mmCIF file with all atom_site columns, C-alpha atoms in Angstrom:
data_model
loop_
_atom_site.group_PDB
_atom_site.id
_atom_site.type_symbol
_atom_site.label_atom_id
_atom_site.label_alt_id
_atom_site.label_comp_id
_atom_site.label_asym_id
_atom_site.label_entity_id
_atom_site.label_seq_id
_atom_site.pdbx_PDB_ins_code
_atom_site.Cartn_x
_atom_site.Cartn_y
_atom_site.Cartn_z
_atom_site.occupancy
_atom_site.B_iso_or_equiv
_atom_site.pdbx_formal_charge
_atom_site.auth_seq_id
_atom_site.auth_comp_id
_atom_site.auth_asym_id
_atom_site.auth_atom_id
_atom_site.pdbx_PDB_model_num
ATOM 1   C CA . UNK I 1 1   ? 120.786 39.846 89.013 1.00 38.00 ? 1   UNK I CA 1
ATOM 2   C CA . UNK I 1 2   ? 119.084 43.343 88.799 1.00 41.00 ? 2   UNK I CA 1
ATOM 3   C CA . UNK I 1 3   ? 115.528 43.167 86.955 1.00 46.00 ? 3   UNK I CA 1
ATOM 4   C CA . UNK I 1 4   ? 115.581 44.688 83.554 1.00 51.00 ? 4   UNK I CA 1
ATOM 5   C CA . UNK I 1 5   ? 114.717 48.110 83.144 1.00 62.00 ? 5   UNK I CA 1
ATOM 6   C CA . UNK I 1 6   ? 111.930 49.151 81.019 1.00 76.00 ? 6   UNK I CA 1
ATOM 7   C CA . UNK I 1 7   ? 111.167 52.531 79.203 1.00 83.00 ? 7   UNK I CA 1
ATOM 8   C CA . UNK I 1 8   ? 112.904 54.811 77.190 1.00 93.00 ? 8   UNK I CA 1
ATOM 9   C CA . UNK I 1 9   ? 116.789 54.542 76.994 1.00 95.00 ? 9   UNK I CA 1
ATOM 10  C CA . UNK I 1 10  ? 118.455 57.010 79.179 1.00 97.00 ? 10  UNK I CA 1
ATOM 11  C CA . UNK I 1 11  ? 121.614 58.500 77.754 1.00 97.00 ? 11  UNK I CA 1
ATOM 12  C CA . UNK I 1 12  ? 124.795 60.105 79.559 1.00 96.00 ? 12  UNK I CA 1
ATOM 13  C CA . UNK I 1 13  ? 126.205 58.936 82.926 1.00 96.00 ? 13  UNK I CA 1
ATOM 14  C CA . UNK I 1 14  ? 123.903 58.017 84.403 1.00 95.00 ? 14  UNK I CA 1
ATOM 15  C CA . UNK I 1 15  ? 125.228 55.755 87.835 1.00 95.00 ? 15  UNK I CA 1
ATOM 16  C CA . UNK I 1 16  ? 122.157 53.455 88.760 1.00 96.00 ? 16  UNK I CA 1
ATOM 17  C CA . UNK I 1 17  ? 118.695 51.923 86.810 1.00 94.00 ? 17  UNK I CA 1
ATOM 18  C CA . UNK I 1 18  ? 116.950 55.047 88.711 1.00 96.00 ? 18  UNK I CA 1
ATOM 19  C CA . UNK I 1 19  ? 118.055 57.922 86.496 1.00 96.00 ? 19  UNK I CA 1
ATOM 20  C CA . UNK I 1 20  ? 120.746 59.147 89.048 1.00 97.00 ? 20  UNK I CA 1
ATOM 21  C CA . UNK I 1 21  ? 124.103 60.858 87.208 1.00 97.00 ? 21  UNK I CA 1
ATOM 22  C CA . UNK I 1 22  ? 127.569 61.688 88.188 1.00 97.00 ? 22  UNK I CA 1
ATOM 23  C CA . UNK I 1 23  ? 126.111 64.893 88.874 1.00 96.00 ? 23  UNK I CA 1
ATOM 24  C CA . UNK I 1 24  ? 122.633 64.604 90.734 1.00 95.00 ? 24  UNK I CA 1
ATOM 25  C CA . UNK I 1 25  ? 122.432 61.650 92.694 1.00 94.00 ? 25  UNK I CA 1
ATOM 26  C CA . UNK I 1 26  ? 120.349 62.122 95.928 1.00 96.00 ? 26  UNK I CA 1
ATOM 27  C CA . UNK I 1 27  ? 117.956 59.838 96.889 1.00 96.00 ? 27  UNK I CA 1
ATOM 28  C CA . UNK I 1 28  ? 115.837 62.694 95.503 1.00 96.00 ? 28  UNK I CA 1
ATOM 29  C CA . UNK I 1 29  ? 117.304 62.621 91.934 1.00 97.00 ? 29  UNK I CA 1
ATOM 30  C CA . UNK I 1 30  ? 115.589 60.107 89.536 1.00 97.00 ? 30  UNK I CA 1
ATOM 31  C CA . UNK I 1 31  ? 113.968 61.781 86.859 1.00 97.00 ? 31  UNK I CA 1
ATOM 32  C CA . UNK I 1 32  ? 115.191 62.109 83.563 1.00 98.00 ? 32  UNK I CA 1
ATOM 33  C CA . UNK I 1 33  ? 114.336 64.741 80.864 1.00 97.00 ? 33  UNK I CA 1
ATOM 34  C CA . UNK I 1 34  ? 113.469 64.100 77.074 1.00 98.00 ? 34  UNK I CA 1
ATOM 35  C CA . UNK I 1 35  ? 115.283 67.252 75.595 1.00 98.00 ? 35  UNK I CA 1
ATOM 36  C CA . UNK I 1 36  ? 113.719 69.095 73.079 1.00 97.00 ? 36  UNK I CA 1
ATOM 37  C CA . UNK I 1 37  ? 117.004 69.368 70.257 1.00 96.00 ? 37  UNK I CA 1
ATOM 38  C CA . UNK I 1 38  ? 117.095 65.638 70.105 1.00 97.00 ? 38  UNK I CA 1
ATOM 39  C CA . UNK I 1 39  ? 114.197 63.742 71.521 1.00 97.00 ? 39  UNK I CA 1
ATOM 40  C CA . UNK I 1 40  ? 116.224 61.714 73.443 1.00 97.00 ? 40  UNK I CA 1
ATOM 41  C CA . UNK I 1 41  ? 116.342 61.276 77.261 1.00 98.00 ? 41  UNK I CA 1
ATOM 42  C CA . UNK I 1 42  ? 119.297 62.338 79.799 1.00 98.00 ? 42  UNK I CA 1
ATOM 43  C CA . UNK I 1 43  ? 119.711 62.566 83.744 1.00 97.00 ? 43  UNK I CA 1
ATOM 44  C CA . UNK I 1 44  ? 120.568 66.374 83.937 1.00 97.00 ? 44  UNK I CA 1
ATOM 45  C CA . UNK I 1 45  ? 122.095 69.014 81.766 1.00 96.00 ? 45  UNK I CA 1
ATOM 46  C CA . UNK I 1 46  ? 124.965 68.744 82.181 1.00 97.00 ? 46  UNK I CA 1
ATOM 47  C CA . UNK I 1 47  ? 125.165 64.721 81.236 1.00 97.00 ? 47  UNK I CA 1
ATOM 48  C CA . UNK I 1 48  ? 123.362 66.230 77.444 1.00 97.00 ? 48  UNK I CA 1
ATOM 49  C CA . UNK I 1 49  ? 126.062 68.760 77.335 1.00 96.00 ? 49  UNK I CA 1
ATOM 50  C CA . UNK I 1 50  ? 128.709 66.207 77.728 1.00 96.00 ? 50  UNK I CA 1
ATOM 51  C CA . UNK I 1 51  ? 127.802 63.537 75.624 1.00 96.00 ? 51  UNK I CA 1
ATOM 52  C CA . UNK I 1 52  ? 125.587 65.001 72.821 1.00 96.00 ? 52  UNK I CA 1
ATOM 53  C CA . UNK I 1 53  ? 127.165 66.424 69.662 1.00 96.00 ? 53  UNK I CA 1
ATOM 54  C CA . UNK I 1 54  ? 124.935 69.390 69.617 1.00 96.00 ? 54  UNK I CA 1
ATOM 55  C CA . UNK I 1 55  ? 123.929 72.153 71.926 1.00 94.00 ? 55  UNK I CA 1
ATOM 56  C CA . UNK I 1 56  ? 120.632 72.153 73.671 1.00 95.00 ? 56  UNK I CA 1
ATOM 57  C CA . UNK I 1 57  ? 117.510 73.732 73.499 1.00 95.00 ? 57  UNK I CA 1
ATOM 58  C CA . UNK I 1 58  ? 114.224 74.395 76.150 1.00 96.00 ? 58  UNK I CA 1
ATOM 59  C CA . UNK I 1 59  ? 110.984 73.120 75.196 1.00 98.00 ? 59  UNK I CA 1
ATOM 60  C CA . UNK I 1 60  ? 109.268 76.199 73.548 1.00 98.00 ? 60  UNK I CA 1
ATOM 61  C CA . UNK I 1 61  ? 106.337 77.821 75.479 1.00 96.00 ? 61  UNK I CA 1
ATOM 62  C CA . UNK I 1 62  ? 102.973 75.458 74.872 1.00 97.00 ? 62  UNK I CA 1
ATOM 63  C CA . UNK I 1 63  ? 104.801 72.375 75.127 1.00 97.00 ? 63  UNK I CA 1
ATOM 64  C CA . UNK I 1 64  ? 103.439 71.180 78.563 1.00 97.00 ? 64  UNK I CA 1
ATOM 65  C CA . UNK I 1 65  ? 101.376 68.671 76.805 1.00 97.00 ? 65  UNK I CA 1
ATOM 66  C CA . UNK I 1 66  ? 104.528 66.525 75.863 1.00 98.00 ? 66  UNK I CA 1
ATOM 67  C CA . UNK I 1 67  ? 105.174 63.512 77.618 1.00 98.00 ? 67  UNK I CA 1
ATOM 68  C CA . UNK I 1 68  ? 109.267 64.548 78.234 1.00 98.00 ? 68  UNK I CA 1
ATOM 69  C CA . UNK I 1 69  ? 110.020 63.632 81.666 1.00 98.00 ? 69  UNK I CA 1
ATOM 70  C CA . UNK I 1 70  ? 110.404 59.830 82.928 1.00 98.00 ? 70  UNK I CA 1
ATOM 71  C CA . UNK I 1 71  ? 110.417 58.821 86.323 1.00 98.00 ? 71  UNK I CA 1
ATOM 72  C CA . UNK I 1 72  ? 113.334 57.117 87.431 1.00 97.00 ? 72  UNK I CA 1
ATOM 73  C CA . UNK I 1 73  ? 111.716 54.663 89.657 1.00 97.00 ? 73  UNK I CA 1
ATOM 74  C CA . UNK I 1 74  ? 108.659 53.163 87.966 1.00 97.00 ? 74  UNK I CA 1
ATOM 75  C CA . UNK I 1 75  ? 109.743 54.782 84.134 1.00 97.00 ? 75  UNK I CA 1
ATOM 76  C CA . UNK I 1 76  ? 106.401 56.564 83.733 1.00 97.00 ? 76  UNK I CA 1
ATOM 77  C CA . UNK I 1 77  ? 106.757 59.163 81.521 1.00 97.00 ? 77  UNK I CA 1
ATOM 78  C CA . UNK I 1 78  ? 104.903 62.094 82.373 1.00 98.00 ? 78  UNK I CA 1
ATOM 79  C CA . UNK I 1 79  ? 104.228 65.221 80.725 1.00 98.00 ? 79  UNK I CA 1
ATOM 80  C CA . UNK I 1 80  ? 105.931 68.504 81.302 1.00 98.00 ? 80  UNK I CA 1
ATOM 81  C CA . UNK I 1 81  ? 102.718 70.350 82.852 1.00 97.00 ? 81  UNK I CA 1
ATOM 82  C CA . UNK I 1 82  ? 102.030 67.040 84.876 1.00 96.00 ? 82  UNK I CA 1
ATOM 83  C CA . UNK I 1 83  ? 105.859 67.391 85.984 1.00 97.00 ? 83  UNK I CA 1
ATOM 84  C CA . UNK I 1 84  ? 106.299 71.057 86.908 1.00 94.00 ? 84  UNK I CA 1
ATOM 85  C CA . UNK I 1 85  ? 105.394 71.208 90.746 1.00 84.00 ? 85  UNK I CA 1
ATOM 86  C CA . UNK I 1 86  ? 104.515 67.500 90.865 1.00 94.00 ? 86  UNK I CA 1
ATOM 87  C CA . UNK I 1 87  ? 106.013 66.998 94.436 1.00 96.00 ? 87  UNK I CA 1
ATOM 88  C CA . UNK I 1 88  ? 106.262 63.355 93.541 1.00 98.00 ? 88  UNK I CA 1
ATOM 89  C CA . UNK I 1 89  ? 105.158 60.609 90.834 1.00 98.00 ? 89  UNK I CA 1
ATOM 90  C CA . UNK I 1 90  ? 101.583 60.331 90.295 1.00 97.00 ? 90  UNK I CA 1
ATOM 91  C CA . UNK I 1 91  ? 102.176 56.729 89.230 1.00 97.00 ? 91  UNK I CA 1
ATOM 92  C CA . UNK I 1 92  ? 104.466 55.313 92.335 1.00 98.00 ? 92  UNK I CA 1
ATOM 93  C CA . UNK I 1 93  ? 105.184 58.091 94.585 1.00 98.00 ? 93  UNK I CA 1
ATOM 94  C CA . UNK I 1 94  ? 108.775 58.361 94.216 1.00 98.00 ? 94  UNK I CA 1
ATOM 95  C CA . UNK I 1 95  ? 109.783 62.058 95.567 1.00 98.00 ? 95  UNK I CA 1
ATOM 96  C CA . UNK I 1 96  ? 110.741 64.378 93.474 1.00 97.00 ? 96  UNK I CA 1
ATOM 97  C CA . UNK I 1 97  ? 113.802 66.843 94.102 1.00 95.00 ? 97  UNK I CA 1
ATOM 98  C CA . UNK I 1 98  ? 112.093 69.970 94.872 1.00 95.00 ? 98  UNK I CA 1
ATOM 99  C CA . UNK I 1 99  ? 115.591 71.849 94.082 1.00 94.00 ? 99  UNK I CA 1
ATOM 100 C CA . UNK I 1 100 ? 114.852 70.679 89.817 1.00 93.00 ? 100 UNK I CA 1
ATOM 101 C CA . UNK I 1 101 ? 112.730 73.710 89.680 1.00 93.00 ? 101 UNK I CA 1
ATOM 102 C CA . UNK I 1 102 ? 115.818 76.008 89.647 1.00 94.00 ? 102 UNK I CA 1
ATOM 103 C CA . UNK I 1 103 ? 117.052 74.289 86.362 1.00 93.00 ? 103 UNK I CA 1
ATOM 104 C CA . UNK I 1 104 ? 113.732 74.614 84.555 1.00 94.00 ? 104 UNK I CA 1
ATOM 105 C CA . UNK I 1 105 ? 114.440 77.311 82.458 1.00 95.00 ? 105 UNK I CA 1
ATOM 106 C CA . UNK I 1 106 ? 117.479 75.340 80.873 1.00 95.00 ? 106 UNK I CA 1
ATOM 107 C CA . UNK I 1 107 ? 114.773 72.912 80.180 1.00 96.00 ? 107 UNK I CA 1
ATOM 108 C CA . UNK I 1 108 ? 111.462 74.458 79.853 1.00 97.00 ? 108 UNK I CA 1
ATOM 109 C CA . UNK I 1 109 ? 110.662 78.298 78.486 1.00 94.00 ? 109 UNK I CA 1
#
């Protein structure tokens, strides 16, 4: 039996308790990101674009104080500014896919 995961729900899908998704799952992949249109949590893109019923939206400018990015591994939620160039969780050191950064501006302005 696999120990229950705590945190924030993580929506789309997603293909282990780490935040991995049909279409990012390295050993590198488990963060997830709180998107701005509906507050809730999803692997990638692509997993909100399939499986919300509404388009997406960045996080405007100024919004690196908002705690909108969870770590897969120990479900820390960290905030965008604490995220961008983190090479791994402050909390547990789980690496972080240095790749992610060519996705932030469908994420981040």
């Amino acid at each position: 039996m696999s120990p229950a995961v705590h945190g924030p729900a993580v929506h789309g899908p997603t293909v282990d308790d780490q935040t991995r998704c049909v279409h990012y799952r390295t050993e590198l992949d488990v963060i997830a990101i709180r998107f701005a249109c509906c507050g809730r949590y999803y692997p990638c893109h692509l997993c909100h674009d399939e499986t919300a019923d509404h388009g997406s939206r960045p996080w405007p400018a100024g919004s690196g104080h908002e705690r909108a990015v969870l770590c897969g591994v120990c479900r820390t939620e960290l905030t965008i500014d604490g995220y961008r160039g983190a090479p791994s969780c402050p909390r547990c050191s789980a690496a972080f896919n240095p790749r992610c950064v060519a996705h932030y501006p469908t994420y981040f302005e």
